[in-house]
Short mmCIF file of C-alpha atoms and ligand atoms in Angstrom, two decimals:
data_model
loop_
_atom_site.label_atom_id
_atom_site.label_comp_id
_atom_site.label_asym_id
_atom_site.label_seq_id
_atom_site.Cartn_x
_atom_site.Cartn_y
_atom_site.Cartn_z
CA MET A 1 103.01 91.37 108.04
CA ASP A 2 101.93 87.76 108.30
CA LEU A 3 101.63 85.02 105.71
CA THR A 4 99.36 82.05 106.42
CA PHE A 5 99.37 78.94 104.23
CA LEU A 6 95.83 77.63 103.78
CA GLY A 7 97.18 74.54 102.04
CA HIS A 8 97.52 73.75 98.31
CA ALA A 9 97.96 77.18 96.62
CA GLY A 10 95.93 79.23 99.09
CA PHE A 11 97.49 82.01 101.14
CA LEU A 12 96.26 84.70 103.51
CA ILE A 13 98.38 87.84 103.77
CA GLU A 14 97.65 90.15 106.70
CA SER A 15 99.41 93.47 106.22
CA GLU A 16 99.13 97.09 107.30
CA LYS A 17 97.77 97.77 103.83
CA GLY A 18 94.93 95.30 104.14
CA ASN A 19 94.16 91.62 104.23
CA PHE A 20 94.57 89.57 101.07
CA LEU A 21 93.62 86.12 99.94
CA ILE A 22 95.21 84.42 96.97
CA ASP A 23 93.57 81.30 95.52
CA PRO A 24 91.38 80.60 98.58
CA PHE A 25 90.59 76.91 98.09
CA ILE A 26 89.14 76.20 101.54
CA THR A 27 85.93 74.19 101.20
CA GLY A 28 86.81 70.72 99.94
CA ASN A 29 90.55 71.26 100.36
CA PRO A 30 91.70 68.07 102.09
CA VAL A 31 94.63 69.77 103.89
CA CYS A 32 93.02 73.09 104.86
CA LYS A 33 92.05 73.26 108.53
CA ILE A 34 91.02 76.92 108.43
CA LYS A 35 87.31 77.60 107.99
CA PRO A 36 85.95 80.54 105.97
CA GLN A 37 84.41 81.91 109.17
CA ASP A 38 87.87 81.94 110.82
CA LEU A 39 89.18 84.52 108.35
CA PRO A 40 89.74 88.18 109.25
CA LYS A 41 88.02 90.85 107.16
CA ILE A 42 89.34 90.33 103.64
CA ASP A 43 89.96 93.41 101.48
CA TYR A 44 91.23 91.80 98.27
CA ILE A 45 91.03 88.36 96.72
CA PHE A 46 93.25 87.41 93.79
CA VAL A 47 92.29 84.33 91.79
CA THR A 48 95.13 83.29 89.47
CA HIS A 49 92.81 81.09 87.38
CA THR A 50 89.45 79.42 87.74
CA HIS A 51 90.29 75.77 88.31
CA GLY A 52 88.38 74.66 91.39
CA ASP A 53 91.52 74.27 93.50
CA HIS A 54 92.22 78.02 93.06
CA LEU A 55 88.83 79.69 92.66
CA GLY A 56 87.67 77.79 95.72
CA ASP A 57 85.58 79.96 98.04
CA ALA A 58 86.61 83.26 96.40
CA VAL A 59 83.20 84.38 95.18
CA GLU A 60 81.40 83.55 98.43
CA ILE A 61 84.04 85.25 100.57
CA SER A 62 84.09 88.35 98.36
CA LYS A 63 80.32 88.67 98.68
CA LYS A 64 80.41 88.26 102.45
CA HIS A 65 83.40 90.55 103.08
CA LYS A 66 82.72 92.97 100.22
CA SER A 67 86.28 92.24 99.09
CA GLU A 68 87.57 93.37 95.73
CA LEU A 69 87.79 90.25 93.57
CA VAL A 70 90.68 90.49 91.10
CA VAL A 71 90.54 88.05 88.20
CA MET A 72 91.45 87.72 84.52
CA ASN A 73 89.25 89.89 82.32
CA GLU A 74 87.30 87.05 80.66
CA PHE A 75 86.35 85.62 84.03
CA ALA A 76 85.29 89.08 85.22
CA LEU A 77 82.99 89.24 82.17
CA TYR A 78 81.60 85.79 82.99
CA LEU A 79 80.94 86.86 86.59
CA GLY A 80 79.38 90.09 85.36
CA GLN A 81 76.84 88.08 83.36
CA LYS A 82 75.88 86.43 86.64
CA GLY A 83 75.57 89.75 88.43
CA ILE A 84 78.84 89.40 90.36
CA LYS A 85 81.23 92.35 90.39
CA ALA A 86 84.93 91.72 89.85
CA HIS A 87 87.99 93.69 88.81
CA GLY A 88 89.12 92.29 85.46
CA ILE A 89 92.81 92.57 84.65
CA ASN A 90 95.21 91.32 82.03
CA PHE A 91 98.99 90.95 81.93
CA GLY A 92 100.46 94.25 83.08
CA SER A 93 99.98 96.19 86.30
CA PHE A 94 97.50 98.25 88.27
CA ASP A 95 97.93 100.75 91.10
CA PHE A 96 95.54 99.63 93.81
CA PRO A 97 95.07 101.73 96.97
CA PHE A 98 97.49 99.35 98.73
CA GLY A 99 100.18 99.58 96.05
CA LYS A 100 101.04 98.04 92.74
CA ALA A 101 100.03 94.59 91.58
CA ARG A 102 101.74 93.15 88.53
CA PHE A 103 100.15 90.35 86.56
CA VAL A 104 102.69 88.08 84.93
CA GLN A 105 102.77 85.04 82.71
CA ALA A 106 101.84 81.60 83.99
CA SER A 107 102.01 78.67 81.61
CA HIS A 108 98.80 76.81 82.39
CA SER A 109 95.10 76.94 81.44
CA SER A 110 91.99 78.41 83.02
CA SER A 111 88.51 77.00 82.78
CA LEU A 112 85.49 76.00 84.78
CA THR A 113 82.60 73.66 84.33
CA ASP A 114 79.19 75.28 83.98
CA GLY A 115 76.47 72.66 83.64
CA ASN A 116 77.60 70.37 80.81
CA HIS A 117 79.98 72.93 79.35
CA ILE A 118 83.61 73.71 79.93
CA VAL A 119 83.96 77.49 79.90
CA TYR A 120 87.38 79.00 79.17
CA THR A 121 88.05 81.96 81.36
CA GLY A 122 91.04 83.72 79.84
CA ASN A 123 94.71 83.31 80.62
CA PRO A 124 95.95 82.21 84.01
CA PHE A 125 98.38 84.62 85.69
CA GLY A 126 100.95 84.99 88.41
CA VAL A 127 100.82 88.09 90.60
CA VAL A 128 103.50 90.29 92.17
CA LEU A 129 102.15 92.31 95.09
CA SER A 130 104.08 95.31 96.38
CA LEU A 131 103.24 95.46 100.06
CA GLU A 132 105.62 96.00 102.98
CA LYS A 133 107.47 93.17 101.27
CA THR A 134 107.18 92.12 97.63
CA ILE A 135 105.39 88.82 97.24
CA TYR A 136 105.07 86.77 94.07
CA HIS A 137 102.40 84.07 93.78
CA ALA A 138 103.07 82.06 90.62
CA GLY A 139 99.62 80.47 90.32
CA ASP A 140 99.83 77.18 88.48
CA THR A 141 102.63 77.15 85.96
CA GLY A 142 105.19 75.04 84.22
CA LEU A 143 108.80 76.13 83.92
CA ILE A 144 108.99 79.21 81.69
CA SER A 145 111.75 81.56 80.60
CA ASP A 146 109.56 84.48 81.75
CA PHE A 147 110.79 83.71 85.26
CA PHE A 148 113.98 85.58 84.32
CA LEU A 149 111.95 88.79 83.90
CA LEU A 150 110.89 88.64 87.54
CA LYS A 151 114.44 89.57 88.59
CA ASN A 152 113.43 93.14 87.80
CA TYR A 153 110.91 93.22 90.66
CA ASN A 154 113.17 92.49 93.66
CA ILE A 155 110.86 89.84 95.03
CA ASP A 156 111.23 89.01 98.72
CA TYR A 157 109.04 85.89 98.81
CA ALA A 158 108.19 83.72 95.81
CA LEU A 159 105.34 81.24 96.27
CA MET A 160 105.70 78.65 93.52
CA PRO A 161 104.13 75.26 92.71
CA CYS A 162 106.20 72.08 92.90
CA GLY A 163 103.69 69.21 92.79
CA GLY A 164 104.08 68.10 89.20
CA ASN A 165 101.31 66.71 86.96
CA TYR A 166 99.58 70.11 86.60
CA THR A 167 102.58 72.31 87.33
CA MET A 168 106.33 72.31 87.86
CA ASP A 169 107.64 69.49 90.01
CA VAL A 170 110.34 69.78 92.66
CA GLU A 171 113.16 69.64 90.11
CA ASP A 172 111.62 72.40 88.00
CA PHE A 173 110.92 74.39 91.17
CA LEU A 174 114.65 74.31 91.93
CA ILE A 175 115.50 75.45 88.41
CA ALA A 176 112.94 78.25 88.71
CA SER A 177 114.40 79.30 92.04
CA ASN A 178 117.64 80.09 90.20
CA MET A 179 115.76 82.31 87.73
CA VAL A 180 113.32 84.45 89.71
CA GLY A 181 115.87 86.28 91.87
CA ALA A 182 113.74 86.20 95.04
CA LYS A 183 115.24 86.23 98.52
CA LYS A 184 113.11 83.30 99.70
CA TYR A 185 111.03 80.63 98.01
CA ILE A 186 107.96 78.90 99.40
CA PRO A 187 106.74 75.69 97.71
CA MET A 188 103.02 75.12 97.21
CA HIS A 189 100.61 72.91 95.25
CA TYR A 190 102.09 69.58 96.40
CA ASN A 191 101.05 66.68 98.65
CA THR A 192 97.43 67.89 98.69
CA PHE A 193 96.24 64.77 96.87
CA GLY A 194 97.89 61.76 95.23
CA LEU A 195 98.57 63.22 91.79
CA VAL A 196 100.75 65.98 93.26
CA ASP A 197 102.55 63.83 95.84
CA GLN A 198 106.21 64.83 95.96
CA THR A 199 107.09 63.15 99.27
CA LYS A 200 110.07 61.26 97.87
CA TYR A 201 111.60 64.44 96.45
CA MET A 202 111.05 66.80 99.38
CA ASP A 203 114.60 66.46 100.76
CA LYS A 204 115.82 68.33 97.68
CA LEU A 205 114.00 71.41 98.99
CA LYS A 206 116.03 71.57 102.21
CA LYS A 207 117.94 74.72 101.30
CA ASP A 208 118.64 78.02 103.08
CA ASN A 209 116.52 80.06 100.68
CA ILE A 210 113.49 77.73 100.76
CA ILE A 211 110.85 77.96 103.49
CA ILE A 212 108.65 74.88 103.71
CA MET A 213 105.27 75.81 105.17
CA ASN A 214 102.76 73.26 106.36
CA PRO A 215 99.04 73.99 105.97
CA SER A 216 97.88 76.44 108.70
CA ASP A 217 101.46 77.67 109.31
CA LYS A 218 101.69 81.42 109.82
CA ILE A 219 105.01 83.21 109.41
CA LYS A 220 106.14 86.81 109.89
CA LEU A 221 107.48 88.38 106.73
NI1 LIG B 1 95.11 74.84 87.68
MN1 LIG B 2 95.93 73.89 90.57
#
């Protein structure tokens, strides 16, 4: 199976069990060189929360590809009011045709702007996908003791934010990497724009169990 970094917190997973997007912020993403029309047929889209840098192109792509859009329940209700179908979840798990997805705590917020209003869209989440390998996408989160619980899931690849300001920074990322129990860690949500610039700290991430992906990089898992 292949993992492609779209830049920021966006990933494409191409697996025998289907093609997945997580947080597909493509249009307007200053570091994403991949265009929506370059994507393969997408079966599932997971949106960890509805900030623009995560919701991104999710709704448009799901309409075009007839992908299953998996979001927090309150956002599914919001979309339903607009005539858009989505699979609403909450913390816990669900057996999808491809396997189990677990929805785990992320310490963050989730909202969007609708006209002059800020709409709250339920809790943000992290997701653990059981595919050929087990992949954890943390969404946006600060450092939380819940990371210790993830040891139970034998995670192969943990995609975690390290840009600071909105999420953990590099130092917290390193602390988290000693809690989650994953085989490999992949940093995300940094150096996309000035507020999340971690350039001066990046040397700290040069470790055997950390894979630094650049936007558009595709690796075999
Ligand atoms: Ni966010
Ligand atoms: Mn974000």
